Short mmCIF file of C-alpha atoms and ligand atoms in Angstrom, two decimals:
data_model
loop_
_atom_site.label_atom_id
_atom_site.label_comp_id
_atom_site.label_asym_id
_atom_site.label_seq_id
_atom_site.Cartn_x
_atom_site.Cartn_y
_atom_site.Cartn_z
CA UNK G 101 -21.34 33.37 -39.77
CA UNK G 102 -17.62 33.22 -39.54
CA UNK G 103 -19.15 34.62 -36.48
CA UNK G 104 -15.93 35.16 -34.08
CA UNK G 105 -13.98 32.23 -35.33
CA UNK G 106 -15.40 29.87 -33.32
CA UNK G 107 -18.74 29.96 -33.77
CA UNK G 108 -20.85 28.92 -36.79
CA UNK G 109 -23.76 30.63 -38.00
CA UNK G 110 -26.83 28.39 -39.41
CA UNK G 111 -30.01 29.94 -40.71
CA UNK G 112 -33.31 27.87 -40.49
CA UNK G 113 -36.14 28.83 -42.57
CA UNK G 114 -39.21 27.31 -45.04
CA UNK G 115 -37.94 28.91 -48.10
CA UNK G 116 -34.16 28.75 -49.08
CA UNK G 117 -33.03 31.72 -51.27
CA UNK G 118 -31.64 30.53 -54.56
CA UNK G 119 -28.12 32.73 -53.83
CA UNK G 120 -27.07 32.62 -57.63
CA UNK G 121 -29.71 34.62 -59.35
CA UNK G 122 -32.05 36.26 -56.05
CA UNK G 123 -35.17 36.42 -57.72
CA UNK G 124 -37.27 35.21 -55.43
CA UNK G 125 -40.75 37.11 -54.57
CA UNK G 126 -40.79 37.37 -50.71
CA UNK G 127 -38.88 39.61 -48.00
CA UNK G 128 -37.63 36.36 -45.93
CA UNK G 129 -35.26 35.17 -48.99
CA UNK G 130 -34.17 38.48 -50.11
CA UNK G 131 -33.24 39.92 -46.62
CA UNK G 132 -31.49 36.74 -46.02
CA UNK G 133 -29.48 36.30 -49.20
CA UNK G 134 -28.49 40.01 -48.58
CA UNK G 135 -27.37 39.26 -44.97
CA UNK G 136 -25.51 36.21 -46.23
CA UNK G 137 -23.65 37.41 -48.85
CA UNK G 138 -20.37 38.03 -47.25
CA UNK G 139 -20.42 35.86 -44.66
CA UNK G 140 -19.82 31.73 -44.59
CA UNK G 141 -22.44 29.40 -43.05
CA UNK G 142 -24.89 27.16 -43.42
CA UNK G 143 -28.59 28.09 -44.89
CA UNK G 144 -31.43 24.98 -43.95
CA UNK G 145 -34.87 24.45 -45.18
CA UNK G 146 -36.90 23.00 -47.81
CA UNK G 147 -35.86 22.93 -52.08
CA UNK G 148 -39.61 23.86 -52.62
CA UNK G 149 -40.31 19.92 -53.91
CA UNK G 150 -42.55 17.53 -52.94
CA UNK G 151 -42.26 13.93 -52.39
CA UNK G 152 -44.51 11.22 -51.67
CA UNK G 153 -45.31 10.17 -47.96
CA UNK G 154 -43.22 7.32 -47.69
CA UNK G 155 -40.76 7.13 -50.98
CA UNK G 156 -38.20 9.22 -51.30
CA UNK G 157 -35.30 10.15 -48.50
CA UNK G 158 -35.19 13.22 -46.09
CA UNK G 159 -32.10 13.62 -46.18
CA UNK G 160 -30.58 17.24 -46.91
CA UNK G 161 -28.91 17.66 -50.01
CA UNK G 162 -25.47 20.23 -49.57
CA UNK G 163 -24.88 22.43 -52.26
CA UNK G 164 -21.96 25.46 -51.61
CA UNK G 165 -22.14 29.00 -52.77
CA UNK G 166 -19.12 31.00 -52.52
CA UNK G 167 -19.02 30.83 -48.73
CA UNK G 168 -22.69 29.68 -48.09
CA UNK G 169 -23.87 25.98 -47.96
CA UNK G 170 -27.44 25.56 -48.60
CA UNK G 171 -28.58 22.03 -47.27
CA UNK G 172 -32.37 21.57 -48.46
CA UNK G 173 -34.48 19.01 -48.19
CA UNK G 174 -38.00 17.86 -49.77
CA UNK G 175 -41.12 18.12 -48.04
CA UNK G 176 -43.85 15.37 -47.96
CA UNK G 177 -46.93 15.65 -49.50
CA UNK G 178 -49.09 15.67 -46.38
CA UNK G 179 -46.73 18.10 -44.82
CA UNK G 180 -47.03 20.65 -47.99
CA UNK G 181 -50.62 20.29 -47.54
CA UNK G 182 -51.62 20.63 -43.65
CA UNK G 183 -47.68 21.95 -42.69
CA UNK G 184 -47.25 24.81 -45.24
CA UNK G 185 -50.46 25.42 -47.18
CA UNK G 186 -52.44 24.64 -44.43
CA UNK G 187 -51.35 25.30 -40.91
CA UNK G 188 -48.67 27.94 -41.78
CA UNK G 189 -50.40 29.78 -44.69
CA UNK G 190 -54.73 29.13 -44.11
CA UNK G 191 -53.99 29.55 -40.21
CA UNK G 192 -51.53 31.45 -39.11
CA UNK G 193 -50.59 33.93 -42.02
CA UNK G 194 -54.29 35.38 -41.93
CA UNK G 195 -54.60 35.20 -37.88
CA UNK G 196 -51.08 37.19 -37.85
CA UNK G 197 -52.13 39.76 -40.77
CA UNK G 198 -55.40 40.61 -38.45
CA UNK G 199 -57.56 37.92 -41.04
CA UNK G 200 -59.70 35.92 -38.87
CA UNK G 201 -61.86 35.71 -41.47
CA UNK G 202 -59.93 33.73 -43.41
CA UNK G 203 -57.93 31.45 -41.12
CA UNK G 204 -59.36 27.34 -41.39
CA UNK G 205 -58.83 25.72 -38.15
CA UNK G 206 -58.47 21.45 -38.84
CA UNK G 207 -57.17 19.18 -36.71
CA UNK G 208 -55.14 17.98 -39.41
CA UNK G 209 -53.69 21.10 -40.19
CA UNK G 210 -52.27 21.47 -36.36
CA UNK G 211 -50.68 18.13 -36.23
CA UNK G 212 -49.16 18.29 -39.66
CA UNK G 213 -47.49 21.56 -38.30
CA UNK G 214 -46.15 19.95 -35.69
CA UNK G 215 -45.11 16.86 -37.35
CA UNK G 216 -43.53 18.32 -39.89
CA UNK G 217 -41.63 20.77 -37.04
CA UNK G 218 -40.33 17.41 -35.51
CA UNK G 219 -39.05 15.79 -39.08
CA UNK G 220 -37.13 19.03 -39.78
CA UNK G 221 -35.75 19.19 -36.33
CA UNK G 222 -34.85 15.24 -37.30
CA UNK G 223 -32.84 16.20 -40.07
CA UNK G 224 -31.27 19.73 -38.72
CA UNK G 225 -29.79 17.92 -35.92
CA UNK G 226 -27.60 15.91 -38.38
CA UNK G 227 -25.93 19.03 -39.15
CA UNK G 228 -25.68 21.11 -35.82
CA UNK G 229 -22.25 21.15 -34.17
CA UNK G 230 -22.50 21.75 -30.04
CA UNK G 231 -20.89 25.50 -30.35
CA UNK G 232 -22.99 26.78 -33.83
CA UNK G 233 -25.40 29.64 -33.35
CA UNK G 234 -28.68 28.56 -34.53
CA UNK G 235 -31.10 31.24 -36.49
CA UNK G 236 -34.49 30.10 -37.22
CA UNK G 237 -37.05 32.49 -39.32
CA UNK G 238 -40.53 32.64 -39.75
CA UNK G 239 -44.24 31.66 -39.03
CA UNK G 240 -43.47 28.12 -40.58
CA UNK G 241 -41.19 26.96 -37.34
CA UNK G 242 -42.05 28.84 -34.60
CA UNK G 243 -41.98 24.97 -32.37
CA UNK G 244 -38.53 24.43 -34.03
CA UNK G 245 -36.53 25.08 -31.01
CA UNK G 246 -38.78 23.15 -28.67
CA UNK G 247 -38.30 20.42 -31.28
CA UNK G 248 -34.50 20.88 -30.95
CA UNK G 249 -34.28 20.86 -27.30
CA UNK G 250 -36.14 17.48 -27.14
CA UNK G 251 -33.35 16.06 -29.10
CA UNK G 252 -30.60 17.26 -26.50
CA UNK G 253 -29.19 20.17 -28.65
CA UNK G 254 -28.32 23.07 -26.17
CA UNK G 255 -27.30 25.75 -28.45
CA UNK G 256 -27.86 29.13 -28.50
CA UNK G 257 -30.92 29.82 -31.27
CA UNK G 258 -32.93 32.70 -32.15
CA UNK G 259 -35.91 33.28 -33.93
CA UNK G 260 -37.07 36.25 -36.10
CA UNK G 261 -40.66 36.70 -37.22
CA UNK G 262 -40.92 38.34 -40.85
CA UNK G 263 -45.04 39.04 -40.49
CA UNK G 264 -47.10 41.07 -37.53
CA UNK G 265 -47.53 39.77 -34.34
CA UNK G 266 -51.24 40.21 -33.83
CA UNK G 267 -52.95 41.98 -30.67
CA UNK G 268 -54.14 39.61 -27.77
CA UNK G 269 -57.89 39.80 -28.98
CA UNK G 270 -56.70 38.81 -32.12
CA UNK G 271 -54.16 35.81 -31.22
CA UNK G 272 -56.69 34.72 -28.50
CA UNK G 273 -58.90 33.77 -31.67
CA UNK G 274 -56.07 30.45 -32.92
CA UNK G 275 -57.13 27.70 -30.68
CA UNK G 276 -53.32 26.71 -30.09
CA UNK G 277 -52.24 30.08 -28.97
CA UNK G 278 -50.75 28.62 -25.33
CA UNK G 279 -49.05 26.36 -27.02
CA UNK G 280 -47.76 28.38 -29.48
CA UNK G 281 -46.05 30.96 -27.18
CA UNK G 282 -45.23 28.44 -24.45
CA UNK G 283 -43.08 26.77 -27.50
CA UNK G 284 -41.30 29.78 -28.77
CA UNK G 285 -40.04 30.13 -25.28
CA UNK G 286 -37.81 27.46 -25.98
CA UNK G 287 -35.85 30.33 -28.24
CA UNK G 288 -33.27 32.22 -26.37
CA UNK G 289 -33.73 35.45 -28.62
CA UNK G 290 -37.24 36.44 -30.23
CA UNK G 291 -36.83 39.22 -32.40
CA UNK G 292 -39.96 41.14 -34.02
CA UNK G 293 -40.09 44.04 -36.88
CA UNK G 294 -41.24 46.39 -34.87
CA UNK G 295 -42.61 47.88 -31.62
CA UNK G 296 -46.33 47.30 -31.66
CA UNK G 297 -45.52 43.34 -32.54
CA UNK G 298 -43.19 43.50 -29.87
CA UNK G 299 -45.88 45.04 -27.58
CA UNK G 300 -48.55 42.87 -28.62
CA UNK G 301 -46.66 39.90 -27.66
CA UNK G 302 -45.20 41.43 -24.45
CA UNK G 303 -48.98 41.58 -23.46
CA UNK G 304 -50.09 38.44 -24.48
CA UNK G 305 -47.13 37.02 -22.29
CA UNK G 306 -48.25 39.14 -19.47
CA UNK G 307 -51.91 38.96 -19.67
CA UNK G 308 -52.24 35.39 -20.91
CA UNK G 309 -49.31 33.13 -19.62
CA UNK G 310 -48.29 34.21 -16.33
CA UNK G 311 -45.17 36.06 -17.85
CA UNK G 312 -43.37 39.34 -16.31
CA UNK G 313 -40.93 41.68 -17.45
CA UNK G 314 -37.78 41.02 -16.38
CA UNK G 315 -35.81 44.32 -17.84
CA UNK G 316 -35.73 45.96 -20.71
CA UNK G 317 -35.64 43.65 -23.21
CA UNK G 318 -35.99 39.95 -20.91
CA UNK G 319 -39.21 38.31 -20.91
CA UNK G 320 -40.23 35.66 -18.03
CA UNK G 321 -42.66 32.69 -18.49
CA UNK G 322 -42.73 28.82 -18.33
CA UNK G 323 -40.24 28.86 -16.03
CA UNK G 324 -37.98 30.37 -18.89
CA UNK G 325 -36.18 33.75 -19.87
CA UNK G 326 -35.84 35.04 -23.26
CA UNK G 327 -34.50 38.10 -24.92
CA UNK G 328 -37.19 39.50 -26.57
CA UNK G 329 -36.59 42.88 -29.06
CA UNK G 330 -37.08 44.25 -32.69
CA UNK G 331 -34.96 44.39 -35.07
CA UNK G 332 -36.12 45.80 -37.92
CA UNK G 333 -35.37 43.65 -41.65
CA UNK G 334 -33.40 45.84 -44.02
CA UNK G 335 -31.91 45.71 -47.54
CA UNK G 336 -28.63 45.64 -48.86
CA UNK G 337 -29.30 49.58 -49.51
CA UNK G 338 -25.53 50.45 -51.61
CA UNK G 339 -25.48 47.31 -53.53
CA UNK G 340 -29.39 48.05 -54.74
CA UNK G 341 -28.55 52.05 -55.15
CA UNK G 342 -25.96 50.90 -57.47
CA UNK G 343 -27.87 48.61 -59.18
CA UNK G 344 -30.55 51.01 -60.14
CA UNK G 345 -27.53 53.55 -61.66
CA UNK G 346 -25.46 50.73 -63.66
CA UNK G 347 -25.29 51.60 -67.52
CA UNK G 348 -27.69 48.63 -67.86
CA UNK G 349 -30.10 50.25 -65.46
CA UNK G 350 -29.77 53.54 -67.79
CA UNK G 351 -30.64 51.73 -70.77
CA UNK G 352 -33.51 49.81 -69.44
CA UNK G 353 -34.88 53.86 -68.01
CA UNK G 354 -34.07 55.05 -71.68
CA UNK G 355 -36.37 51.88 -73.25
CA UNK G 356 -38.99 52.39 -70.83
CA UNK G 357 -39.30 56.24 -71.49
CA UNK G 358 -39.64 55.57 -75.15
CA UNK G 359 -42.26 52.88 -74.83
CA UNK G 360 -44.03 54.95 -72.44
CA UNK G 361 -43.51 58.16 -74.00
CA UNK G 362 -41.92 60.10 -71.03
CA UNK G 363 -45.80 59.39 -69.20
CA UNK G 364 -45.01 59.79 -65.65
CA UNK G 365 -45.28 55.68 -64.05
CA UNK G 366 -46.60 54.61 -60.83
CA UNK G 367 -45.03 51.56 -59.68
CA UNK G 368 -46.17 48.45 -57.26
CA UNK G 369 -44.60 45.39 -56.40
CA UNK G 370 -45.86 42.50 -54.07
CA UNK G 371 -46.19 38.94 -54.57
CA UNK G 372 -49.95 38.62 -55.10
CA UNK G 373 -51.10 38.10 -51.42
CA UNK G 374 -54.51 39.51 -50.17
CA UNK G 375 -52.77 41.63 -47.20
CA UNK G 376 -51.14 43.54 -50.21
CA UNK G 377 -54.03 45.76 -50.70
CA UNK G 378 -53.56 44.96 -54.69
CA UNK G 379 -57.57 45.40 -55.77
CA UNK G 380 -58.18 48.71 -53.68
CA UNK G 381 -54.97 50.41 -55.04
CA UNK G 382 -56.45 49.73 -58.33
CA UNK G 383 -59.68 51.32 -57.12
CA UNK G 384 -58.03 54.62 -55.84
CA UNK G 385 -55.95 54.79 -59.26
CA UNK G 386 -59.66 54.29 -61.33
CA UNK G 387 -60.40 57.01 -59.10
CA UNK G 388 -57.28 59.52 -59.73
CA UNK G 389 -58.44 59.00 -63.22
CA UNK G 390 -61.89 60.48 -62.10
CA UNK G 391 -61.11 63.18 -59.50
CA UNK G 392 -58.34 64.42 -61.63
CA UNK G 393 -58.60 63.46 -65.22
CA UNK G 394 -55.48 65.76 -66.29
CA UNK G 395 -53.76 62.18 -65.37
CA UNK G 396 -55.65 60.56 -68.13
CA UNK G 397 -52.82 59.42 -70.92
CA UNK G 398 -49.92 61.26 -68.97
CA UNK G 399 -49.65 59.03 -65.89
CA UNK G 400 -49.98 54.53 -65.76
CA UNK G 401 -49.94 52.55 -63.55
CA UNK G 402 -47.01 49.00 -63.41
CA UNK G 403 -48.12 46.66 -60.69
CA UNK G 404 -45.78 43.11 -61.09
CA UNK G 405 -47.50 40.57 -58.81
CA UNK G 406 -45.98 37.34 -58.96
CA UNK G 407 -47.90 33.89 -58.35
CA UNK G 408 -47.64 32.72 -54.77
CA UNK G 409 -49.18 30.01 -52.64
CA UNK G 410 -52.16 29.34 -55.51
CA UNK G 411 -53.03 26.34 -53.83
CA UNK G 412 -55.00 28.02 -51.19
CA UNK G 413 -58.58 29.59 -52.17
CA UNK G 414 -57.86 33.05 -50.83
CA UNK G 415 -55.06 33.73 -53.40
CA UNK G 416 -57.41 31.92 -56.74
CA UNK G 417 -59.99 34.73 -55.30
CA UNK G 418 -57.44 38.05 -54.69
CA UNK G 419 -55.65 37.09 -58.51
CA UNK G 420 -59.69 36.51 -60.41
CA UNK G 421 -60.52 39.69 -58.93
CA UNK G 422 -57.36 41.92 -59.45
CA UNK G 423 -57.41 40.61 -62.95
CA UNK G 424 -60.77 41.68 -63.35
CA UNK G 425 -60.50 45.12 -62.08
CA UNK G 426 -57.11 46.06 -64.39
CA UNK G 427 -59.43 44.74 -67.34
CA UNK G 428 -62.53 47.12 -66.66
CA UNK G 429 -60.08 49.75 -65.95
CA UNK G 430 -57.93 49.39 -69.11
CA UNK G 431 -61.43 49.03 -71.25
CA UNK G 432 -63.05 51.97 -69.54
CA UNK G 433 -60.03 54.68 -69.63
CA UNK G 434 -57.60 53.05 -72.26
CA UNK G 435 -56.95 53.84 -75.43
CA UNK G 436 -55.06 52.80 -78.94
CA UNK G 437 -51.65 54.76 -77.35
CA UNK G 438 -52.16 54.55 -73.58
CA UNK G 439 -52.55 51.32 -71.59
CA UNK G 440 -53.59 52.67 -67.73
CA UNK G 441 -52.98 49.61 -66.05
CA UNK G 442 -49.73 47.41 -66.65
CA UNK G 443 -50.17 44.27 -64.81
CA UNK G 444 -47.21 41.23 -64.99
CA UNK G 445 -47.77 38.24 -62.73
CA UNK G 446 -44.24 36.70 -62.90
CA UNK G 447 -40.85 37.14 -61.03
CA UNK G 448 -38.33 39.84 -62.47
CA UNK G 449 -35.23 40.40 -62.01
CA UNK G 450 -33.32 42.40 -59.78
CA UNK G 451 -31.83 44.71 -61.76
CA UNK G 452 -35.02 45.02 -63.83
CA UNK G 453 -36.59 45.26 -60.41
CA UNK G 454 -33.98 47.97 -59.83
CA UNK G 455 -34.13 50.05 -63.08
CA UNK G 456 -38.11 49.92 -62.84
CA UNK G 457 -38.33 51.61 -59.50
CA UNK G 458 -35.91 54.29 -60.58
CA UNK G 459 -37.83 55.36 -63.83
CA UNK G 460 -40.92 55.28 -61.57
CA UNK G 461 -42.04 58.63 -60.25
CA UNK G 462 -44.35 57.20 -57.69
CA UNK G 463 -43.80 53.92 -55.67
CA UNK G 464 -47.36 52.83 -54.26
CA UNK G 465 -46.46 50.43 -51.13
CA UNK G 466 -50.00 50.41 -49.79
CA UNK G 467 -50.33 46.75 -47.97
CA UNK G 468 -53.61 46.56 -45.76
CA UNK G 469 -50.96 44.46 -42.96
CA UNK G 470 -46.98 43.78 -43.41
CA UNK G 471 -44.34 42.74 -41.14
CA UNK G 472 -41.75 45.30 -42.90
CA UNK G 473 -42.17 45.81 -47.03
CA UNK G 474 -38.64 45.55 -48.46
CA UNK G 475 -40.27 46.94 -51.47
CA UNK G 476 -40.55 50.36 -49.72
CA UNK G 477 -36.89 50.37 -48.69
CA UNK G 478 -35.93 49.01 -52.06
CA UNK G 479 -37.79 51.98 -54.25
CA UNK G 480 -35.99 54.60 -51.59
CA UNK G 481 -32.64 53.03 -52.20
CA UNK G 482 -33.37 52.92 -56.08
CA UNK G 483 -34.00 56.73 -56.59
CA UNK G 484 -31.71 59.34 -57.74
CA UNK G 485 -30.90 61.98 -55.67
CA UNK G 486 -31.19 64.44 -58.08
CA UNK G 487 -34.45 63.90 -59.17
CA UNK G 488 -36.18 61.01 -56.86
CA UNK G 489 -39.44 59.61 -57.01
CA UNK G 490 -41.79 59.87 -54.04
CA UNK G 491 -42.97 56.64 -51.60
CA UNK G 492 -46.36 56.41 -50.82
CA UNK G 493 -46.63 54.01 -47.91
CA UNK G 494 -49.59 52.34 -46.07
CA UNK G 495 -49.67 53.46 -42.18
CA UNK G 496 -50.08 49.64 -41.68
CA UNK G 497 -46.78 48.40 -43.47
CA UNK G 498 -43.79 47.81 -40.65
CA UNK G 499 -41.79 50.11 -42.33
CA UNK G 500 -43.79 53.19 -41.57
CA UNK G 501 -42.15 52.89 -38.80
CA UNK G 502 -39.12 54.10 -39.75
CA UNK G 503 -39.98 55.86 -43.04
CA UNK G 504 -42.02 58.86 -41.42
CA UNK G 505 -40.94 60.90 -44.49
CA UNK G 506 -42.91 58.68 -46.81
CA UNK G 507 -46.38 59.91 -48.02
CA UNK G 508 -48.02 57.20 -45.09
CA UNK G 509 -52.06 56.99 -45.90
CA UNK G 510 -54.60 54.58 -44.77
CA UNK G 511 -55.08 51.74 -47.33
CA UNK G 512 -58.50 51.33 -46.31
CA UNK G 513 -59.55 54.97 -47.35
CA UNK G 514 -59.44 55.29 -50.80
CA UNK G 515 -59.67 58.93 -51.46
CA UNK G 516 -57.22 59.47 -48.92
CA UNK G 517 -55.02 57.20 -51.26
CA UNK G 518 -56.07 58.85 -54.44
CA UNK G 519 -54.81 62.68 -52.90
CA UNK G 520 -51.92 60.98 -52.07
CA UNK G 521 -50.95 59.96 -55.46
CA UNK G 522 -52.01 63.33 -56.74
CA UNK G 523 -50.02 65.03 -54.49
CA UNK G 524 -46.87 62.76 -55.47
CA UNK G 525 -47.28 63.36 -59.19
CA UNK G 526 -47.27 66.89 -58.51
CA UNK G 527 -45.18 67.21 -55.60
CA UNK G 528 -42.18 70.20 -56.11
CA UNK G 529 -38.61 69.21 -56.88
CA UNK G 530 -37.45 70.53 -53.49
CA UNK G 531 -39.84 68.09 -51.46
CA UNK G 532 -39.03 65.34 -53.22
CA UNK G 533 -35.36 65.65 -52.77
CA UNK G 534 -35.90 67.05 -49.00
CA UNK G 535 -38.01 63.92 -47.99
CA UNK G 536 -35.83 61.11 -50.14
CA UNK G 537 -32.35 62.48 -48.24
CA UNK G 538 -34.14 61.83 -45.34
CA UNK G 539 -35.76 58.19 -45.98
CA UNK G 540 -32.36 56.94 -47.88
CA UNK G 541 -30.43 57.76 -45.06
CA UNK G 542 -32.95 55.63 -42.66
CA UNK G 543 -32.45 53.01 -45.00
CA UNK G 544 -28.85 52.90 -45.46
CA UNK G 545 -28.82 52.95 -41.56
CA UNK G 546 -30.62 49.99 -40.53
CA UNK G 547 -30.15 47.76 -43.62
CA UNK G 548 -29.32 44.06 -43.75
CA UNK G 549 -25.85 43.74 -42.07
CA UNK G 550 -27.35 46.05 -39.23
CA UNK G 551 -30.13 43.50 -39.02
CA UNK G 552 -28.62 40.62 -39.00
CA UNK G 553 -25.27 41.83 -36.83
CA UNK G 554 -27.63 43.57 -34.01
CA UNK G 555 -29.74 40.37 -33.80
CA UNK G 556 -26.97 37.93 -34.01
CA UNK G 557 -24.75 40.44 -31.21
CA UNK G 558 -27.95 39.62 -29.09
CA UNK G 559 -28.25 36.19 -29.72
CA UNK G 560 -24.18 35.84 -29.01
CA UNK G 561 -24.86 37.54 -25.38
CA UNK G 562 -27.21 34.94 -23.97
CA UNK G 563 -25.08 32.12 -22.24
CA UNK G 564 -24.37 29.00 -23.90
CA UNK G 565 -26.12 27.26 -21.31
CA UNK G 566 -30.08 28.29 -21.98
CA UNK G 567 -30.83 30.32 -19.76
CA UNK G 568 -33.49 29.44 -17.35
P1 LIG S 701 -43.40 39.61 -48.49
O1 LIG S 701 -42.08 39.34 -47.88
O2 LIG S 701 -44.27 39.65 -48.00
O3 LIG S 701 -43.31 38.98 -49.96
P2 LIG S 701 -41.75 42.41 -49.25
O4 LIG S 701 -42.08 43.67 -49.49
O5 LIG S 701 -40.96 42.18 -47.63
O6 LIG S 701 -42.78 41.42 -48.86
O7 LIG S 701 -40.18 41.21 -50.25
C1 LIG S 701 -40.95 41.12 -51.38
C2 LIG S 701 -39.22 40.81 -52.03
O8 LIG S 701 -39.66 40.23 -52.94
C3 LIG S 701 -38.98 42.24 -52.52
O9 LIG S 701 -36.82 42.07 -52.09
C4 LIG S 701 -39.37 42.53 -53.86
O10 LIG S 701 -38.30 43.15 -54.43
C5 LIG S 701 -39.31 40.98 -54.01
N1 LIG S 701 -40.46 40.81 -55.51
C6 LIG S 701 -41.60 41.34 -55.07
N2 LIG S 701 -42.27 41.12 -56.39
C7 LIG S 701 -41.10 40.53 -57.32
C8 LIG S 701 -41.02 40.21 -58.56
N3 LIG S 701 -41.87 39.78 -59.33
N4 LIG S 701 -39.87 39.36 -58.86
C9 LIG S 701 -39.04 39.69 -58.30
N5 LIG S 701 -38.72 40.04 -57.34
C10 LIG S 701 -39.79 40.05 -56.36
O1 LIG S 702 -41.84 37.48 -46.05
C1 LIG S 702 -42.75 37.07 -45.67
C2 LIG S 702 -43.09 35.57 -46.37
O2 LIG S 702 -43.70 34.42 -45.87
C3 LIG S 702 -41.40 34.56 -46.54
O3 LIG S 702 -41.72 33.79 -44.80
C4 LIG S 702 -41.75 33.50 -47.22
O4 LIG S 702 -41.29 32.96 -47.59
C5 LIG S 702 -42.26 34.26 -48.37
O5 LIG S 702 -43.08 35.20 -47.28
C6 LIG S 702 -42.95 34.39 -49.87
O6 LIG S 702 -43.81 33.27 -49.16
P1 LIG S 702 -43.61 31.56 -49.31
O7 LIG S 702 -42.54 31.28 -49.38
O8 LIG S 702 -45.01 30.70 -49.11
O9 LIG S 702 -43.88 31.19 -51.28
#
């Protein structure tokens, strides 16, 4: 943004972050908020409201936050139901997270997804100038470039997938697999989080779309050529580190220690999503208390899990399960002066999160499947060099490709996670420091700035006229 004095960046995503407060729970809004902080441009997307189908106008509302203008539109009720809750979150989200058992296929969902993308394109074209770079984010908007091309938009358009891309055998189970891939080829650059996501995509294109690898990062199919590469998303590590070390954070950590009588804290922070492995981690914590009773009354698990997509059945089920489990563990092991599991079901400000991360001896990041997982990076960035905590990280989080010095676990192996907790709680200062030094270096190297600069460099390298 303010890309090179000539081009302007137009970012498009379903969810637009609150640039004022940045309290949003969700990696996309947090990453884009960090990336756009020091730049100028336009961020287009849903304002979070729903209007009746033939009622209010869908015209974008423009709001200025320093150098970034957000342009937001409401969703029609039918689009909310079929595009957002339906195809995006009951078809693509579970399928791309390897949960075919949770995918629900209905004609209204795919039709609604196509129609909503067309409506979004109708509004977006009013704001796009010929020299703009357009950067589209995430699984809600896979057909958007094709819709824009249909409206004679010849700009360079990039796409970044924040979630995993599954192996062909899983992707093929989606009845619309061929259409989804063909429509992706209307972009000029397609970005993935990890090499395994990229490899899954390449395999599908080669084996099922008659495509071929043209060069190291160029794929040809459907008579078009695109750049397909990894661009692992990062955080504003410096900013987060400073937030965790501010005088206010010191105060918060002091109060936390007083309240918890200096007991060790394990922290988990995740949207209440079935991909995050929340019940499994609670069971692993219970096992910690059973196998290693010295942790009774000396360790607590703090789980912050804000609500998300609550109108989708699978999310209602996971909430019930989590609440049941935390109640059971507290009933079984808790005492008047000790609560083993503290579970908070709401959003928390970013400075409080930073302080909580720093004040916790262990960061527990054990999703069953995750595109990247920014919480892992935030936990590392918040630690103090002198006395850092230990990150336990699922091998199925995209972050594990880079953050190898964490204690890497298989989240399906409950005892493995339990043993990693025990190891983390008892790790020597020397080993903690050594691991943290390496992790912090990696988090700083591949930060939010690196992510968006490398993506935009790739997008700018494409010729403004579409590569054919
Ligand atoms: P996802 O994108 O699947 O939600 P990530 O871990 O990549 O997962 O990103 C989640 C982001 O949302 C992180 O920046 C995290 O700090 C933030 N977040 C998660 N839970 C909360 C919460 N309760 N309050 C505020 N921010 C949260
Ligand atoms: O990063 C994954 C992601 O799905 C984002 O695309 C999304 O904005 C975020 O999680 C939160 O989900 P939602 O926008 O459905 O509330």
